[in-house]
PDB file of C-alpha atoms and ligand atoms in Angstrom:
ATOM      1  CA  MET A   1      17.109  -5.373   1.548  1.00  0.00           C
ATOM      2  CA  GLU A   2      14.497  -7.942   0.629  1.00  0.00           C
ATOM      3  CA  ILE A   3      10.994  -7.541  -0.814  1.00  0.00           C
ATOM      4  CA  ARG A   4       8.816 -10.445   0.298  1.00  0.00           C
ATOM      5  CA  LEU A   5       5.171 -11.363   0.776  1.00  0.00           C
ATOM      6  CA  MET A   6       3.584 -10.047   3.963  1.00  0.00           C
ATOM      7  CA  LYS A   7       2.496 -12.556   6.620  1.00  0.00           C
ATOM      8  CA  PRO A   8      -0.023 -11.905   9.393  1.00  0.00           C
ATOM      9  CA  ASP A   9       2.929 -12.220  11.816  1.00  0.00           C
ATOM     10  CA  ASP A  10       4.338  -8.999  10.336  1.00  0.00           C
ATOM     11  CA  TYR A  11       1.354  -7.082  11.715  1.00  0.00           C
ATOM     12  CA  GLU A  12       2.979  -5.672  14.843  1.00  0.00           C
ATOM     13  CA  ALA A  13       6.022  -4.276  13.012  1.00  0.00           C
ATOM     14  CA  ALA A  14       3.863  -3.019  10.142  1.00  0.00           C
ATOM     15  CA  TYR A  15       1.429  -1.263  12.471  1.00  0.00           C
ATOM     16  CA  ALA A  16       4.347   0.380  14.290  1.00  0.00           C
ATOM     17  CA  LEU A  17       5.600   1.709  10.937  1.00  0.00           C
ATOM     18  CA  TRP A  18       2.131   2.942   9.913  1.00  0.00           C
ATOM     19  CA  SER A  19       1.671   4.687  13.275  1.00  0.00           C
ATOM     20  CA  GLN A  20       4.884   6.638  12.699  1.00  0.00           C
ATOM     21  CA  THR A  21       3.953   7.551   9.104  1.00  0.00           C
ATOM     22  CA  PRO A  22       1.776  10.627   8.501  1.00  0.00           C
ATOM     23  CA  GLY A  23      -0.924  10.187   5.857  1.00  0.00           C
ATOM     24  CA  MET A  24      -1.780   6.574   6.684  1.00  0.00           C
ATOM     25  CA  ASN A  25      -5.360   7.403   7.677  1.00  0.00           C
ATOM     26  CA  LEU A  26      -5.418   4.409  10.031  1.00  0.00           C
ATOM     27  CA  LYS A  27      -8.825   5.168  11.542  1.00  0.00           C
ATOM     28  CA  SER A  28     -10.748   5.006   8.264  1.00  0.00           C
ATOM     29  CA  LEU A  29     -10.788   1.197   7.967  1.00  0.00           C
ATOM     30  CA  ASN A  30     -10.375  -1.899  10.087  1.00  0.00           C
ATOM     31  CA  ASN A  31      -6.644  -1.849  10.709  1.00  0.00           C
ATOM     32  CA  SER A  32      -6.724  -4.323  13.571  1.00  0.00           C
ATOM     33  CA  TYR A  33      -4.769  -7.587  13.311  1.00  0.00           C
ATOM     34  CA  ASP A  34      -7.951  -9.313  12.079  1.00  0.00           C
ATOM     35  CA  GLY A  35      -8.594  -6.630   9.454  1.00  0.00           C
ATOM     36  CA  ILE A  36      -5.074  -6.832   8.039  1.00  0.00           C
ATOM     37  CA  LYS A  37      -5.042 -10.649   8.214  1.00  0.00           C
ATOM     38  CA  ALA A  38      -8.282 -10.603   6.190  1.00  0.00           C
ATOM     39  CA  ILE A  39      -6.725  -8.600   3.362  1.00  0.00           C
ATOM     40  CA  ILE A  40      -3.630 -10.873   3.356  1.00  0.00           C
ATOM     41  CA  ASP A  41      -5.793 -14.018   3.357  1.00  0.00           C
ATOM     42  CA  HIS A  42      -7.890 -12.695   0.458  1.00  0.00           C
ATOM     43  CA  ASN A  43      -4.837 -11.468  -1.453  1.00  0.00           C
ATOM     44  CA  PRO A  44      -2.020 -13.912  -0.696  1.00  0.00           C
ATOM     45  CA  THR A  45       0.162 -12.862  -3.668  1.00  0.00           C
ATOM     46  CA  THR A  46      -0.206  -9.054  -3.623  1.00  0.00           C
ATOM     47  CA  CYS A  47       0.666  -7.893  -0.082  1.00  0.00           C
ATOM     48  CA  PHE A  48       4.384  -7.150   0.338  1.00  0.00           C
ATOM     49  CA  VAL A  49       6.864  -5.871   2.897  1.00  0.00           C
ATOM     50  CA  ALA A  50      10.423  -4.630   2.551  1.00  0.00           C
ATOM     51  CA  GLU A  51      12.838  -5.967   5.139  1.00  0.00           C
ATOM     52  CA  ASP A  52      16.329  -4.697   5.883  1.00  0.00           C
ATOM     53  CA  ALA A  53      18.584  -6.669   8.240  1.00  0.00           C
ATOM     54  CA  GLY A  54      15.530  -8.369   9.719  1.00  0.00           C
ATOM     55  CA  GLN A  55      13.705  -5.072  10.265  1.00  0.00           C
ATOM     56  CA  LEU A  56      10.465  -4.274   8.461  1.00  0.00           C
ATOM     57  CA  VAL A  57      11.044  -0.951   6.660  1.00  0.00           C
ATOM     58  CA  GLY A  58       8.218  -0.781   4.121  1.00  0.00           C
ATOM     59  CA  THR A  59       4.778  -2.076   3.192  1.00  0.00           C
ATOM     60  CA  LEU A  60       2.399  -2.036   0.264  1.00  0.00           C
ATOM     61  CA  LEU A  61      -0.801  -4.036   0.347  1.00  0.00           C
ATOM     62  CA  GLY A  62      -2.591  -4.931  -2.875  1.00  0.00           C
ATOM     63  CA  GLY A  63      -6.214  -5.965  -2.741  1.00  0.00           C
ATOM     64  CA  THR A  64      -8.530  -6.956  -5.567  1.00  0.00           C
ATOM     65  CA  ASP A  65     -12.220  -7.604  -6.073  1.00  0.00           C
ATOM     66  CA  GLY A  66     -11.263  -9.932  -8.945  1.00  0.00           C
ATOM     67  CA  ARG A  67     -11.541  -7.203 -11.572  1.00  0.00           C
ATOM     68  CA  LYS A  68      -9.699  -4.117 -10.341  1.00  0.00           C
ATOM     69  CA  GLY A  69      -6.698  -3.855  -8.007  1.00  0.00           C
ATOM     70  CA  TYR A  70      -6.281  -1.358  -5.166  1.00  0.00           C
ATOM     71  CA  PHE A  71      -3.191  -0.211  -3.336  1.00  0.00           C
ATOM     72  CA  TYR A  72      -3.282   0.279   0.424  1.00  0.00           C
ATOM     73  CA  HIS A  73      -0.762   1.239   3.112  1.00  0.00           C
ATOM     74  CA  MET A  74       2.246   2.373   1.089  1.00  0.00           C
ATOM     75  CA  ALA A  75       4.771   3.332   3.745  1.00  0.00           C
ATOM     76  CA  ILE A  76       8.537   3.437   3.842  1.00  0.00           C
ATOM     77  CA  ALA A  77      10.404   4.090   7.100  1.00  0.00           C
ATOM     78  CA  GLU A  78      11.791   7.626   7.000  1.00  0.00           C
ATOM     79  CA  ALA A  79      15.443   6.562   7.178  1.00  0.00           C
ATOM     80  CA  HIS A  80      14.956   4.255   4.202  1.00  0.00           C
ATOM     81  CA  ARG A  81      13.232   6.660   1.814  1.00  0.00           C
ATOM     82  CA  GLY A  82      14.795   7.708  -1.470  1.00  0.00           C
ATOM     83  CA  GLN A  83      16.355   4.274  -2.066  1.00  0.00           C
ATOM     84  CA  HIS A  84      13.735   3.025  -4.531  1.00  0.00           C
ATOM     85  CA  ILE A  85      12.240   0.686  -1.952  1.00  0.00           C
ATOM     86  CA  GLY A  86       8.770   2.155  -2.519  1.00  0.00           C
ATOM     87  CA  SER A  87       9.016   1.689  -6.271  1.00  0.00           C
ATOM     88  CA  GLN A  88      10.229  -1.901  -5.829  1.00  0.00           C
ATOM     89  CA  LEU A  89       7.180  -2.609  -3.668  1.00  0.00           C
ATOM     90  CA  VAL A  90       4.976  -1.049  -6.358  1.00  0.00           C
ATOM     91  CA  GLN A  91       6.543  -3.331  -9.002  1.00  0.00           C
ATOM     92  CA  ALA A  92       6.110  -6.416  -6.797  1.00  0.00           C
ATOM     93  CA  VAL A  93       2.397  -5.742  -6.207  1.00  0.00           C
ATOM     94  CA  LEU A  94       1.816  -4.836  -9.866  1.00  0.00           C
ATOM     95  CA  LYS A  95       3.366  -8.150 -10.932  1.00  0.00           C
ATOM     96  CA  GLY A  96       1.023  -9.975  -8.536  1.00  0.00           C
ATOM     97  CA  PHE A  97      -1.934  -8.174 -10.109  1.00  0.00           C
ATOM     98  CA  LYS A  98      -0.773  -8.763 -13.688  1.00  0.00           C
ATOM     99  CA  ASP A  99      -0.429 -12.476 -12.941  1.00  0.00           C
ATOM    100  CA  GLN A 100      -4.174 -12.380 -12.155  1.00  0.00           C
ATOM    101  CA  ASN A 101      -4.924 -10.493 -15.391  1.00  0.00           C
ATOM    102  CA  ILE A 102      -5.783  -7.344 -13.458  1.00  0.00           C
ATOM    103  CA  VAL A 103      -4.872  -4.325 -15.555  1.00  0.00           C
ATOM    104  CA  LYS A 104      -6.478  -1.362 -13.740  1.00  0.00           C
ATOM    105  CA  ILE A 105      -5.191  -0.216 -10.352  1.00  0.00           C
ATOM    106  CA  GLY A 106      -6.729   2.432  -8.110  1.00  0.00           C
ATOM    107  CA  LEU A 107      -5.720   4.031  -4.834  1.00  0.00           C
ATOM    108  CA  PHE A 108      -6.864   6.729  -2.443  1.00  0.00           C
ATOM    109  CA  THR A 109      -4.794   9.480  -0.903  1.00  0.00           C
ATOM    110  CA  THR A 110      -6.036  12.059   1.561  1.00  0.00           C
ATOM    111  CA  ASN A 111      -6.069  15.672   0.428  1.00  0.00           C
ATOM    112  CA  ASP A 112      -3.664  16.650   3.218  1.00  0.00           C
ATOM    113  CA  ASN A 113      -0.913  14.431   1.793  1.00  0.00           C
ATOM    114  CA  PRO A 114       0.386  16.270  -1.304  1.00  0.00           C
ATOM    115  CA  ASP A 115       3.755  14.478  -1.055  1.00  0.00           C
ATOM    116  CA  GLY A 116       2.067  11.087  -1.225  1.00  0.00           C
ATOM    117  CA  ARG A 117      -0.002  12.211  -4.189  1.00  0.00           C
ATOM    118  CA  ALA A 118       3.143  13.559  -5.929  1.00  0.00           C
ATOM    119  CA  PHE A 119       4.819  10.174  -5.435  1.00  0.00           C
ATOM    120  CA  TRP A 120       1.896   8.353  -7.046  1.00  0.00           C
ATOM    121  CA  GLU A 121       1.850  10.781  -9.962  1.00  0.00           C
ATOM    122  CA  HIS A 122       5.617  10.358 -10.342  1.00  0.00           C
ATOM    123  CA  VAL A 123       5.260   6.583 -10.673  1.00  0.00           C
ATOM    124  CA  GLY A 124       2.528   6.936 -13.301  1.00  0.00           C
ATOM    125  CA  PHE A 125      -0.867   7.277 -11.611  1.00  0.00           C
ATOM    126  CA  LYS A 126      -3.281   9.939 -12.896  1.00  0.00           C
ATOM    127  CA  VAL A 127      -5.632  11.921 -10.667  1.00  0.00           C
ATOM    128  CA  ARG A 128      -9.319  11.387 -11.576  1.00  0.00           C
ATOM    129  CA  PRO A 129     -10.918  14.822 -11.171  1.00  0.00           C
ATOM    130  CA  ASP A 130     -14.277  13.427 -12.312  1.00  0.00           C
ATOM    131  CA  ILE A 131     -14.730  11.131  -9.297  1.00  0.00           C
ATOM    132  CA  THR A 132     -16.044  11.808  -5.804  1.00  0.00           C
ATOM    133  CA  TYR A 133     -15.452   9.005  -3.320  1.00  0.00           C
ATOM    134  CA  LEU A 134     -18.310   8.042  -0.988  1.00  0.00           C
ATOM    135  CA  ASP A 135     -18.457   5.348   1.685  1.00  0.00           C
ATOM    136  CA  LEU A 136     -20.785   3.913   4.291  1.00  0.00           C
ATOM    137  CA  ASP A 137     -20.189   2.249   7.664  1.00  0.00           C
ATOM    138  CA  LEU A 138     -22.133  -0.971   8.353  1.00  0.00           C
TER     139      LEU A 138
HETATM  140  C1  LIG B 201       5.895   8.224  -0.712  1.00  0.00           C
HETATM  141  C2  LIG B 201       6.870   7.129  -0.239  1.00  0.00           C
HETATM  142  C3  LIG B 201       6.134   5.810  -0.180  1.00  0.00           C
HETATM  143  C4  LIG B 201       8.023   7.048  -1.269  1.00  0.00           C
HETATM  144  O1  LIG B 201       8.852   5.936  -0.948  1.00  0.00           O
HETATM  145  P1  LIG B 201      10.398   5.880  -1.379  1.00  0.00           P
HETATM  146  O2  LIG B 201      10.900   4.513  -1.144  1.00  0.00           O
HETATM  147  O3  LIG B 201      11.137   6.999  -0.739  1.00  0.00           O
HETATM  148  O4  LIG B 201      10.275   6.189  -2.948  1.00  0.00           O
HETATM  149  P2  LIG B 201      11.300   5.671  -4.051  1.00  0.00           P
HETATM  150  O5  LIG B 201      12.697   5.885  -3.574  1.00  0.00           O
HETATM  151  O6  LIG B 201      10.934   4.310  -4.491  1.00  0.00           O
HETATM  152  O7  LIG B 201      10.986   6.703  -5.224  1.00  0.00           O
HETATM  153  C5  LIG B 201      10.592   6.275  -6.527  1.00  0.00           C
HETATM  154  C6  LIG B 201      10.563   7.488  -7.423  1.00  0.00           C
HETATM  155  O8  LIG B 201       9.597   8.415  -6.919  1.00  0.00           O
HETATM  156  C7  LIG B 201      10.205   9.670  -6.614  1.00  0.00           C
HETATM  157  N1  LIG B 201       9.583  10.174  -5.399  1.00  0.00           N
HETATM  158  C8  LIG B 201       9.710   9.697  -4.154  1.00  0.00           C
HETATM  159  N2  LIG B 201       8.939  10.411  -3.306  1.00  0.00           N
HETATM  160  C9  LIG B 201       8.343  11.361  -4.046  1.00  0.00           C
HETATM  161  C10 LIG B 201       7.449  12.405  -3.744  1.00  0.00           C
HETATM  162  N3  LIG B 201       6.976  12.608  -2.504  1.00  0.00           N
HETATM  163  N4  LIG B 201       7.033  13.210  -4.751  1.00  0.00           N
HETATM  164  C11 LIG B 201       7.473  13.025  -6.029  1.00  0.00           C
HETATM  165  N5  LIG B 201       8.314  12.021  -6.373  1.00  0.00           N
HETATM  166  C12 LIG B 201       8.748  11.214  -5.389  1.00  0.00           C
HETATM  167  C13 LIG B 201      11.671   9.369  -6.427  1.00  0.00           C
HETATM  168  O9  LIG B 201      12.461  10.508  -6.703  1.00  0.00           O
HETATM  169  C14 LIG B 201      11.908   8.251  -7.443  1.00  0.00           C
HETATM  170  O10 LIG B 201      12.032   8.829  -8.717  1.00  0.00           O
HETATM  171  P3  LIG B 201      12.922   8.125  -9.890  1.00  0.00           P
HETATM  172  O11 LIG B 201      12.443   6.686 -10.009  1.00  0.00           O
HETATM  173  O12 LIG B 201      12.608   8.962 -11.089  1.00  0.00           O
HETATM  174  O13 LIG B 201      14.348   8.175  -9.426  1.00  0.00           O
HETATM  175  C15 LIG B 201       7.496   7.476   1.144  1.00  0.00           C
HETATM  176  O14 LIG B 201       8.016   8.791   1.104  1.00  0.00           O
HETATM  177  C16 LIG B 201       6.502   7.400   2.282  1.00  0.00           C
HETATM  178  O15 LIG B 201       6.374   6.358   2.946  1.00  0.00           O
HETATM  179  N6  LIG B 201       5.772   8.511   2.549  1.00  0.00           N
HETATM  180  C17 LIG B 201       4.808   8.559   3.644  1.00  0.00           C
HETATM  181  C18 LIG B 201       3.575   7.710   3.386  1.00  0.00           C
HETATM  182  C19 LIG B 201       2.831   8.117   2.128  1.00  0.00           C
HETATM  183  O16 LIG B 201       2.667   9.296   1.833  1.00  0.00           O
HETATM  184  N7  LIG B 201       2.392   7.094   1.349  1.00  0.00           N
HETATM  185  C20 LIG B 201       1.766   7.314   0.046  1.00  0.00           C
HETATM  186  C21 LIG B 201       0.419   7.884   0.100  1.00  0.00           C
HETATM  187  S1  LIG B 201      -0.770   6.732   0.686  1.00  0.00           S
END
């Protein structure tokens, strides 16, 4: 199993994984090839995949506005869960952020994904009950 930087060419395999993973909320953002290539191009050292025997089995994208880091698209193929692949991806992205002096990381989970939220709490994230998220489509 190898953790390596994501390339735009990984898109097809990554999208197939995300489509099979509940809780990915794929319709909320631009998850087309161009949308994912844009986040990789803007964040060339913080978007990672896990590969096993040439097969993409996990993803975690890290994006930053230069001040704060955000996690997107944490997904591990079902057959590969429970092997600390997710936590290795978390460590890889965190290292990429730390190298840019980014020390605060945020992420969003949907309310219908308590397992995902429990994972994030297990690896150290704290829920912010004081925040309501709003967005706007342009
Ligand atoms: C959540 C997910 C990414 C975990 O990946 P994984 O590779 O199985 O997790 P790891 O094996 O690295 O687990 C790391 C630690 O978290 C714990 N953990 C894993 N899933 C957990 C969960 N749902 N709730 C609580 N703890 C969890 C593990 O027991 C392990 O604990 P340890 O380090 O004390 O031994 C994976 O189950 C997944 O892809 N889920 C569907 C997508 C999703 O919900 N993504 C996150 C929300 S956006």
